[in-house]
CSV table of C-alpha atoms and ligand atoms in Angstrom, one decimal:
chain,number,residue,atom,x,y,z
V,1,MET,CA,21.4,11.1,11.7
V,2,SER,CA,19.8,13.0,9.0
V,3,GLU,CA,17.0,11.8,6.8
V,4,ALA,CA,17.2,11.9,2.9
V,5,LYS,CA,15.2,14.6,1.3
V,6,ALA,CA,11.5,13.9,0.8
V,7,THR,CA,11.2,11.7,-2.3
V,8,ALA,CA,7.5,11.2,-2.5
V,9,ARG,CA,7.2,13.5,-5.5
V,10,TYR,CA,9.6,11.5,-7.6
V,11,ARG,CA,9.0,8.6,-10.0
V,12,PRO,CA,9.3,5.0,-8.6
V,13,GLU,CA,12.8,4.4,-10.0
V,14,THR,CA,14.1,7.4,-8.1
V,15,ARG,CA,12.2,6.5,-4.9
V,16,LEU,CA,13.6,3.0,-4.9
V,17,VAL,CA,17.2,4.4,-4.8
V,18,HIS,CA,16.6,7.3,-2.2
V,19,SER,CA,13.5,6.9,-0.1
V,20,GLY,CA,14.0,6.4,3.6
V,21,ALA,CA,17.8,6.7,3.6
V,22,LEU,CA,19.3,7.8,6.9
V,23,ARG,CA,22.8,9.3,6.9
V,24,SER,CA,25.1,9.6,9.9
V,25,GLN,CA,27.5,12.5,10.7
V,26,TYR,CA,30.1,10.8,8.4
V,27,GLY,CA,28.0,11.5,5.3
V,28,GLU,CA,28.3,7.9,3.8
V,29,THR,CA,27.1,7.3,0.3
V,30,SER,CA,25.9,3.8,1.0
V,31,GLU,CA,23.6,3.4,4.0
V,32,SER,CA,25.5,2.2,7.1
V,33,ILE,CA,24.7,-1.1,8.8
V,34,PHE,CA,23.4,-0.7,12.4
V,35,LEU,CA,24.1,-4.1,13.6
V,36,THR,CA,23.0,-3.6,17.1
V,37,GLN,CA,20.5,-5.3,19.4
V,38,GLY,CA,19.8,-2.4,21.6
V,39,PHE,CA,20.3,1.4,22.1
V,40,VAL,CA,21.6,3.5,24.9
V,41,TYR,CA,19.9,6.7,26.4
V,42,ASP,CA,21.4,10.0,27.5
V,43,SER,CA,19.4,9.8,30.8
V,44,ALA,CA,16.9,7.7,32.7
V,45,GLU,CA,14.3,10.4,31.9
V,46,GLN,CA,15.0,10.0,28.1
V,47,CYS,CA,14.7,6.2,28.5
V,48,GLU,CA,11.3,6.6,30.3
V,49,ALA,CA,10.1,9.0,27.6
V,50,ARG,CA,11.0,6.5,24.8
V,51,PHE,CA,9.2,3.7,26.6
V,52,LYS,CA,6.1,5.9,27.1
V,53,GLY,CA,6.2,6.8,23.4
V,54,GLU,CA,6.6,10.5,24.3
V,55,GLU,CA,9.9,10.7,22.5
V,56,GLN,CA,10.7,9.3,19.0
V,57,GLY,CA,13.7,6.9,18.8
V,58,PHE,CA,14.8,3.4,18.9
V,59,LEU,CA,14.3,1.0,21.9
V,60,TYR,CA,15.4,-2.5,20.9
V,61,SER,CA,15.9,-4.2,17.5
V,62,ARG,CA,13.0,-6.6,18.0
V,63,CYS,CA,10.7,-3.4,18.0
V,64,SER,CA,12.6,-1.3,15.4
V,65,ASN,CA,16.1,-0.6,14.1
V,66,PRO,CA,17.5,2.1,11.7
V,67,ASN,CA,18.1,-0.3,8.9
V,68,VAL,CA,14.7,-2.0,9.3
V,69,SER,CA,13.1,1.5,9.4
V,70,MET,CA,14.9,2.5,6.2
V,71,PHE,CA,13.7,-0.6,4.4
V,72,GLU,CA,10.2,-0.1,5.6
V,73,ARG,CA,10.2,3.6,4.6
V,74,ARG,CA,11.5,2.8,1.1
V,75,MET,CA,8.8,0.1,0.6
V,76,ILE,CA,6.0,2.5,2.0
V,77,ASP,CA,6.9,5.1,-0.7
V,78,GLN,CA,7.0,2.5,-3.4
V,79,GLU,CA,3.7,0.8,-2.5
V,80,GLY,CA,1.8,4.0,-1.6
V,81,ALA,CA,1.1,2.7,1.9
V,82,GLU,CA,0.9,4.7,5.1
V,83,ALA,CA,2.9,2.3,7.3
V,84,ALA,CA,4.7,-1.0,7.3
V,85,ARG,CA,6.5,-3.6,9.4
V,86,ALA,CA,9.3,-5.8,8.1
V,87,THR,CA,9.4,-9.4,9.2
V,88,ALA,CA,12.1,-12.2,9.3
V,89,THR,CA,10.6,-14.1,6.4
V,90,GLY,CA,7.7,-13.8,3.9
V,91,MET,CA,5.8,-16.5,5.9
V,92,ALA,CA,6.2,-14.4,9.0
V,93,ALA,CA,4.6,-11.5,7.1
V,94,VAL,CA,1.7,-13.7,5.8
V,95,THR,CA,1.1,-15.3,9.2
V,96,THR,CA,1.3,-12.1,11.1
V,97,ALA,CA,-1.0,-10.1,8.7
V,98,ILE,CA,-3.6,-12.9,8.8
V,99,LEU,CA,-3.4,-14.1,12.5
V,100,ALA,CA,-2.6,-10.9,14.5
V,101,PRO,CA,-5.9,-9.1,13.9
V,102,LEU,CA,-8.1,-12.2,14.4
V,103,LYS,CA,-9.6,-14.0,17.4
V,104,ALA,CA,-11.4,-17.3,18.0
V,105,GLY,CA,-14.8,-17.2,16.3
V,106,ASP,CA,-13.7,-15.2,13.3
V,107,HIS,CA,-13.8,-16.5,9.8
V,108,VAL,CA,-11.4,-16.2,6.8
V,109,VAL,CA,-12.1,-16.6,3.1
V,110,ALA,CA,-9.1,-17.4,0.9
V,111,ALA,CA,-8.4,-18.4,-2.7
V,112,LYS,CA,-7.4,-22.1,-3.0
V,113,ALA,CA,-4.4,-21.4,-5.3
V,114,LEU,CA,-1.8,-20.3,-2.7
V,115,PHE,CA,1.8,-21.0,-2.0
V,116,GLY,CA,1.9,-24.3,0.0
V,117,SER,CA,2.8,-22.7,3.4
V,118,CYS,CA,0.2,-19.9,3.0
V,119,ARG,CA,-2.4,-22.6,2.4
V,120,TYR,CA,-1.2,-24.5,5.5
V,121,VAL,CA,-1.7,-21.3,7.6
V,122,VAL,CA,-5.3,-20.8,6.3
V,123,GLU,CA,-6.4,-24.4,6.0
V,124,ASP,CA,-4.6,-26.1,9.0
V,125,LEU,CA,-3.3,-23.6,11.4
V,126,LEU,CA,-6.2,-21.1,11.8
V,127,PRO,CA,-8.9,-23.7,12.7
V,128,ARG,CA,-6.6,-25.0,15.5
V,129,TYR,CA,-7.2,-21.7,17.2
V,130,GLY,CA,-10.9,-21.5,16.6
V,131,ILE,CA,-10.7,-19.4,13.4
V,132,GLN,CA,-12.7,-21.1,10.6
V,133,SER,CA,-11.6,-20.8,7.0
V,134,THR,CA,-13.2,-21.4,3.6
V,135,LEU,CA,-11.2,-21.9,0.5
V,136,VAL,CA,-12.7,-20.8,-2.9
V,137,ASP,CA,-11.8,-20.9,-6.5
V,138,GLY,CA,-10.3,-17.4,-6.6
V,139,LEU,CA,-11.4,-16.8,-10.2
V,140,ASP,CA,-15.0,-17.3,-9.4
V,141,LEU,CA,-16.5,-14.2,-7.8
V,142,ASP,CA,-19.7,-16.0,-6.9
V,143,GLN,CA,-17.8,-18.4,-4.8
V,144,TRP,CA,-16.2,-15.4,-2.9
V,145,ARG,CA,-19.7,-13.9,-2.4
V,146,ARG,CA,-21.2,-17.2,-1.2
V,147,ALA,CA,-18.3,-17.9,1.2
V,148,MET,CA,-18.7,-14.6,3.1
V,149,ARG,CA,-20.3,-14.9,6.6
V,150,PRO,CA,-21.2,-12.3,9.2
V,151,ASN,CA,-18.0,-13.1,11.1
V,152,THR,CA,-15.7,-13.0,8.0
V,153,ARG,CA,-12.9,-10.6,9.0
V,154,THR,CA,-10.2,-11.3,6.4
V,155,CYS,CA,-10.1,-12.3,2.7
V,156,PHE,CA,-6.7,-13.5,1.4
V,157,LEU,CA,-5.3,-14.1,-2.1
V,158,GLU,CA,-2.2,-14.0,-4.1
V,159,SER,CA,-2.1,-12.9,-7.8
V,160,PRO,CA,-0.6,-14.1,-10.0
V,161,THR,CA,-0.9,-17.4,-8.2
V,162,ASN,CA,1.9,-19.7,-7.4
V,163,PRO,CA,2.6,-21.7,-9.6
V,164,THR,CA,-0.1,-21.6,-12.2
V,165,LEU,CA,-0.2,-17.8,-12.7
V,166,ASP,CA,-3.9,-17.3,-12.5
V,167,VAL,CA,-4.7,-13.6,-12.3
V,168,LEU,CA,-7.4,-12.8,-9.8
V,169,ASP,CA,-9.5,-9.6,-10.0
V,170,ILE,CA,-8.2,-7.7,-7.0
V,171,SER,CA,-10.7,-4.7,-7.2
V,172,ALA,CA,-13.7,-7.0,-7.6
V,173,ILE,CA,-12.7,-9.2,-4.6
V,174,ALA,CA,-11.9,-6.1,-2.5
V,175,GLU,CA,-15.4,-4.9,-3.1
V,176,ILE,CA,-16.9,-8.2,-2.1
V,177,ALA,CA,-14.7,-8.2,1.1
V,178,HIS,CA,-15.7,-4.6,2.0
V,179,GLN,CA,-19.4,-5.2,1.4
V,180,GLY,CA,-19.1,-8.1,3.9
V,181,GLY,CA,-17.2,-5.9,6.4
V,182,ALA,CA,-13.9,-7.7,5.9
V,183,ARG,CA,-10.4,-6.6,4.8
V,184,LEU,CA,-8.5,-7.9,1.8
V,185,VAL,CA,-4.9,-9.0,2.2
V,186,VAL,CA,-2.9,-9.6,-1.0
V,187,ASP,CA,0.3,-11.5,-1.3
V,188,ASN,CA,2.0,-9.5,-4.1
V,189,VAL,CA,5.2,-11.7,-4.4
V,190,PHE,CA,4.6,-12.9,-8.0
V,191,ALA,CA,3.6,-9.4,-9.4
V,192,THR,CA,6.4,-7.5,-7.5
V,193,PRO,CA,6.0,-3.9,-6.4
V,194,ILE,CA,7.1,-2.9,-10.0
V,195,TRP,CA,4.1,-4.4,-11.9
V,196,GLN,CA,1.2,-4.3,-9.4
V,197,SER,CA,0.1,-2.0,-6.6
V,198,PRO,CA,-2.8,-3.8,-4.7
V,199,LEU,CA,-3.5,-0.9,-2.3
V,200,SER,CA,-4.4,1.3,-5.3
V,201,LEU,CA,-6.8,-1.5,-6.5
V,202,GLY,CA,-8.7,-1.5,-3.2
V,203,ALA,CA,-6.7,-4.0,-1.1
V,204,ASP,CA,-6.3,-3.1,2.6
V,205,VAL,CA,-3.0,-4.9,3.3
V,206,VAL,CA,-0.1,-6.1,1.0
V,207,VAL,CA,2.4,-8.7,2.0
V,208,TYR,CA,5.7,-9.7,0.4
V,209,SER,CA,8.3,-12.3,0.7
V,210,ALA,CA,11.3,-9.9,0.3
V,211,THR,CA,13.3,-13.1,-0.1
V,212,LYS,CA,12.3,-13.2,-3.8
V,213,HIS,CA,12.7,-10.3,-6.2
V,214,ILE,CA,13.3,-7.6,-3.6
V,215,ASP,CA,16.6,-9.3,-2.6
V,216,GLY,CA,16.9,-10.7,-6.1
V,217,GLN,CA,20.3,-12.3,-5.5
V,218,GLY,CA,19.4,-15.2,-3.2
V,219,ARG,CA,21.1,-14.0,0.0
V,220,CYS,CA,18.6,-13.1,2.7
V,221,LEU,CA,15.1,-14.1,3.9
V,222,GLY,CA,12.7,-11.3,4.7
V,223,GLY,CA,9.1,-10.1,4.5
V,224,ILE,CA,7.0,-7.0,4.9
V,225,ILE,CA,3.4,-6.0,5.7
V,226,LEU,CA,2.2,-2.7,4.3
V,227,SER,CA,-1.1,-1.1,5.1
V,228,SER,CA,-2.8,2.0,6.7
V,229,GLU,CA,-1.4,3.7,9.8
V,230,SER,CA,-4.3,2.4,11.8
V,231,PHE,CA,-4.1,-1.3,10.7
V,232,ILE,CA,-0.3,-1.4,11.5
V,233,ALA,CA,-0.7,0.4,14.8
V,234,GLU,CA,-3.8,-1.5,16.0
V,235,HIS,CA,-3.0,-5.0,14.8
V,236,ILE,CA,0.6,-5.5,13.8
V,237,HIS,CA,3.0,-3.3,15.8
V,238,ASN,CA,2.3,-4.6,19.2
V,239,PHE,CA,2.0,-8.3,18.0
V,240,MET,CA,5.4,-8.0,16.5
V,241,ARG,CA,6.9,-6.3,19.5
V,242,GLN,CA,5.6,-8.9,21.9
V,243,THR,CA,6.0,-12.1,19.8
V,244,GLY,CA,9.2,-11.2,17.8
V,245,PRO,CA,9.0,-12.3,14.1
V,246,SER,CA,11.2,-9.2,13.3
V,247,MET,CA,13.7,-8.7,10.5
V,248,SER,CA,17.4,-8.6,11.3
V,249,PRO,CA,19.2,-5.3,10.7
V,250,PHE,CA,21.7,-7.0,8.4
V,251,ASN,CA,19.0,-8.5,6.2
V,252,ALA,CA,17.2,-5.1,6.2
V,253,TRP,CA,20.4,-3.5,4.8
V,254,VAL,CA,20.8,-6.2,2.1
V,255,LEU,CA,17.1,-5.8,1.1
V,256,LEU,CA,17.3,-2.0,1.1
V,257,LYS,CA,20.2,-2.2,-1.4
V,258,GLY,CA,18.1,-4.8,-3.3
V,259,LEU,CA,15.4,-2.2,-3.8
V,260,GLU,CA,17.9,0.1,-5.5
V,261,THR,CA,18.1,-2.3,-8.5
V,262,LEU,CA,14.6,-3.9,-8.2
V,263,GLY,CA,13.2,-1.9,-11.2
V,264,VAL,CA,15.9,-2.6,-13.7
V,265,ARG,CA,16.1,-6.3,-12.6
V,266,VAL,CA,12.4,-7.0,-12.8
V,267,LYS,CA,12.1,-5.2,-16.2
V,268,ALA,CA,15.0,-7.2,-17.7
V,269,GLN,CA,13.7,-10.5,-16.2
V,270,THR,CA,10.2,-9.8,-17.5
V,271,GLU,CA,11.6,-9.0,-21.0
V,272,SER,CA,13.4,-12.4,-21.0
V,273,ALA,CA,10.4,-14.2,-19.6
V,274,ALA,CA,8.2,-12.8,-22.4
V,275,LYS,CA,10.7,-13.9,-25.1
V,276,ILE,CA,11.1,-17.4,-23.6
V,277,ALA,CA,7.3,-17.8,-23.2
V,278,ASP,CA,6.8,-17.1,-26.9
V,279,VAL,CA,9.4,-19.8,-27.8
V,280,LEU,CA,7.8,-22.3,-25.4
V,281,ALA,CA,4.3,-21.6,-26.7
V,282,ARG,CA,5.3,-22.8,-30.2
V,283,HIS,CA,7.4,-25.8,-29.0
V,284,PRO,CA,6.0,-29.3,-29.9
V,285,LYS,CA,7.0,-30.8,-26.5
V,286,VAL,CA,5.1,-28.1,-24.6
V,287,THR,CA,1.4,-29.0,-24.0
V,288,ARG,CA,0.4,-25.9,-22.0
V,289,LEU,CA,1.9,-22.5,-21.6
V,290,ILE,CA,0.8,-19.8,-19.1
V,291,TYR,CA,2.3,-16.4,-19.2
V,292,PRO,CA,0.5,-13.3,-17.9
V,293,GLY,CA,2.1,-11.1,-20.6
V,294,ARG,CA,0.6,-13.0,-23.5
V,295,ALA,CA,-2.8,-12.3,-25.2
V,296,ASP,CA,-3.7,-16.0,-24.8
V,297,HIS,CA,-3.5,-15.8,-20.9
V,298,PRO,CA,-6.9,-17.0,-19.6
V,299,GLN,CA,-7.3,-13.7,-17.7
V,300,ALA,CA,-5.7,-11.4,-20.2
V,301,GLU,CA,-8.3,-8.7,-19.6
V,302,THR,CA,-7.7,-8.7,-15.8
V,303,VAL,CA,-3.9,-8.5,-16.5
V,304,LYS,CA,-4.5,-5.4,-18.6
V,305,LYS,CA,-6.7,-3.9,-15.9
V,306,GLN,CA,-4.5,-4.3,-12.9
V,307,MET,CA,-0.9,-5.1,-13.9
V,308,ARG,CA,1.6,-2.8,-15.6
V,309,ALA,CA,3.3,-5.7,-17.4
V,310,GLY,CA,3.5,-9.5,-17.5
V,311,SER,CA,5.7,-11.4,-15.1
V,312,THR,CA,9.2,-12.7,-14.5
V,313,LEU,CA,7.6,-16.2,-14.1
V,314,ILE,CA,6.3,-18.7,-16.7
V,315,GLY,CA,4.3,-21.9,-16.1
V,316,PHE,CA,4.4,-24.7,-18.6
V,317,GLU,CA,3.6,-28.3,-19.0
V,318,VAL,CA,5.7,-30.8,-21.0
V,319,LYS,CA,4.8,-34.1,-22.6
V,320,GLY,CA,5.5,-37.3,-20.6
V,321,GLY,CA,4.2,-36.3,-17.1
V,322,LYS,CA,6.7,-36.4,-14.2
V,323,ALA,CA,9.3,-38.3,-16.2
V,324,GLY,CA,9.2,-35.7,-19.0
V,325,ALA,CA,9.4,-32.8,-16.6
V,326,PHE,CA,12.4,-34.4,-14.8
V,327,ARG,CA,14.2,-35.1,-18.1
V,328,CYS,CA,13.7,-31.4,-19.0
V,329,LEU,CA,14.9,-30.1,-15.6
V,330,ASN,CA,17.9,-32.4,-15.5
V,331,ALA,CA,19.0,-31.4,-19.0
V,332,LEU,CA,19.0,-27.7,-18.4
V,333,LYS,CA,22.5,-26.3,-18.1
V,334,ILE,CA,21.9,-22.6,-17.2
V,335,SER,CA,18.5,-22.6,-15.3
V,336,ARG,CA,19.1,-24.3,-12.0
V,337,ILE,CA,16.7,-26.6,-10.2
V,338,SER,CA,15.4,-24.8,-7.1
V,339,ASN,CA,12.2,-24.2,-5.2
V,340,ASN,CA,13.0,-20.4,-5.1
V,341,LEU,CA,12.2,-17.6,-7.5
V,342,GLY,CA,12.9,-14.0,-8.3
V,343,ASP,CA,16.7,-14.5,-8.4
V,344,ALA,CA,19.4,-13.1,-10.8
V,345,LYS,CA,20.0,-16.8,-11.6
V,346,SER,CA,17.2,-18.5,-13.7
V,347,LEU,CA,15.5,-21.2,-11.6
V,348,VAL,CA,13.2,-24.0,-12.5
V,349,THR,CA,10.8,-25.8,-10.1
V,350,HIS,CA,8.7,-28.9,-10.3
V,351,PRO,CA,5.8,-27.8,-8.0
V,352,ALA,CA,4.1,-31.3,-7.7
V,353,THR,CA,7.1,-32.7,-5.9
V,354,THR,CA,8.3,-29.6,-4.0
V,355,THR,CA,6.3,-26.5,-3.1
V,356,HIS,CA,2.9,-28.2,-3.5
V,357,GLN,CA,3.8,-31.8,-2.7
V,358,ARG,CA,1.9,-31.6,0.7
V,359,LEU,CA,-1.4,-31.3,-1.2
V,360,PRO,CA,-3.2,-34.5,-2.1
V,361,PRO,CA,-3.1,-35.3,-5.8
V,362,GLU,CA,-6.8,-34.3,-6.3
V,363,ALA,CA,-6.1,-30.9,-4.8
V,364,ARG,CA,-3.1,-30.4,-7.1
V,365,ALA,CA,-5.2,-31.5,-10.1
V,366,GLU,CA,-7.9,-29.0,-9.2
V,367,LEU,CA,-5.3,-26.3,-9.3
V,368,GLY,CA,-3.9,-27.4,-12.6
V,369,ILE,CA,-0.6,-28.6,-11.1
V,370,SER,CA,0.0,-31.6,-13.2
V,371,GLU,CA,3.0,-34.0,-13.0
V,372,GLY,CA,4.4,-32.4,-16.1
V,373,PHE,CA,4.1,-28.8,-14.9
V,374,ILE,CA,7.2,-26.7,-14.5
V,375,ARG,CA,7.6,-23.2,-13.0
V,376,PHE,CA,10.3,-21.0,-14.6
V,377,SER,CA,11.7,-17.9,-12.9
V,378,ALA,CA,13.7,-15.8,-15.4
V,379,GLY,CA,17.1,-14.5,-14.2
V,380,LEU,CA,19.4,-11.9,-15.6
V,381,GLU,CA,21.3,-14.1,-18.1
V,382,HIS,CA,21.0,-13.3,-21.8
V,383,ALA,CA,17.6,-14.3,-23.0
V,384,ASP,CA,19.0,-16.0,-26.1
V,385,ASP,CA,21.2,-18.3,-24.0
V,386,LEU,CA,18.1,-19.2,-21.9
V,387,VAL,CA,16.1,-20.0,-25.1
V,388,GLU,CA,18.9,-22.2,-26.5
V,389,ASP,CA,19.2,-24.0,-23.1
V,390,PHE,CA,15.4,-24.7,-23.2
V,391,GLU,CA,15.6,-25.9,-26.8
V,392,GLN,CA,18.3,-28.4,-26.1
V,393,ALA,CA,16.6,-29.6,-22.8
V,394,LEU,CA,13.3,-30.1,-24.5
V,395,GLU,CA,14.9,-32.4,-27.0
V,396,GLN,CA,15.4,-34.8,-24.0
V,397,VAL,CA,11.6,-34.9,-23.2
A,1,PLP,C1,3.7,-16.4,-3.0
A,1,PLP,C2,4.6,-16.6,-1.8
A,1,PLP,N1,4.3,-16.1,-0.6
A,1,PLP,C3,5.0,-16.3,0.5
A,1,PLP,C4,6.2,-17.0,0.4
A,1,PLP,C5,7.0,-17.2,1.7
A,1,PLP,O1,8.2,-16.5,1.7
A,1,PLP,P1,9.5,-16.9,2.5
A,1,PLP,O2,10.1,-18.0,1.9
A,1,PLP,O3,10.3,-15.6,2.5
A,1,PLP,O4,9.0,-17.2,3.9
A,1,PLP,C6,6.6,-17.6,-0.8
A,1,PLP,C7,7.8,-18.4,-0.8
A,1,PLP,O5,8.2,-19.1,-1.7
A,1,PLP,C8,5.8,-17.4,-1.9
A,1,PLP,O6,6.1,-17.9,-3.1
C-alpha cells in the first residue's frame, strides 16, 4: 500500500479529493474497499509487535481498518485536527465524545437547543451514571458562566442549532469553558466542514453525523470525532476499541467518496437555500423565517464572525399551526417529508411531531419549535423548481 502524496498544503477542495488515499499495488484510481474483519501476520513475532504497538499496522476492524483510516485522514486534513476516530453513527460520535472522558461526579454544561437524541444523552443518560448536567440558553453567555462548577469537565453545543438555526458564539463559549477548566465539544453537523471550523474558533473536539452532508446521498450512517492527538489517544481510542461503536469499512468507503463532492454539493445547496429563504421571507403565509445567510438572522454578527457562508437549511413557520404545516408538507411535490437532512434530495421535517416530539410542549415552545414550524434541507434540484413547488404548496396553507 502506498499513501497519497502529502496534501496539507493544498486548498480544501483539493484535500477533500485526495487526502488520506491509500493505493494498492494495482494502482487503482478509486480507493479499494477493504471489506475485512481481521488481518493476518507474517509471523507470530509480527503479531506480537502489532499488539504491543511496536509496529504500525492493522489488527482488527473494530480497532481500525484501511477504509476507516482513509476517511479519518481526509476529515483530519479538512478540519485542521490532529487525530480522529470514525464511529458507526453520529449519535455514537456524540455519546462517545461526551461519555468516554467522564466519570461519576463530573458535570456537563450544554445548550438546551440540541438534536433530540443529543439532548437525551445529556439530560437523561448522563445523570443515570452519576454525571450531573445543566442545560442553558446557549445564546446567553451569562447562563454558561453561571452554570460552570468546579467539577465541570465538558461543555457541549451545536451551531447552528437543530431545528431553529440559532448561531451560538463558539469562541466566547470556548473561553468560558477553558476558564472553568473544561473542554468544549461542538456538533458541527448543520454548519458542515465547508462553512465552519470549530477547532480554529477554540473548540477542543468536533463531532459530526457523517450520515448528513458528508454522505449527502442518503445511503450510510456514520459519525466522526476530531480533536488533538492527546484527547483521542487518552479518551477515545481505547474506549472505542473495547466497547465497539466503530464504523464499518463499507460505510467508510462510501463516506470517503462523499467527501470528494462535499464542497460542490454544499455550495450548490447553500445557494438554493439562500434563494428559497428570500422567497419564503416575503410570502404572506410565512409568519417567521430563519436563515443564517440573511441580514435579518438574529445572530447575523456571529454568523459573519464564525461561518464562511449561510446554510443548506432553512427554518420557517407557516400560518395555521400544525394543520397549516401539514397542509404545506403534504402539498409539496419535489421536497419529500423526512426527518433526515443534508441529502441530494430536498427534505422537509415537522420537528414538533418528529425529531423533537419527545420534549414536553413547554420545552418545545421555549426553543421556538412551534406547531407551524418546518425545517427545510435544500437538495441539488434546480432552485427555481423548488421555489415553484413551495409557492404551490403554500397556497394550500
Ligand atoms: C445535529 C445532529 N447531531 C447528531 C445527529 C445524529 O446523527 P446520526 O443519525 O448519524 O446518529 C443528528 C441526526 O439527525 C443531528 O441532526
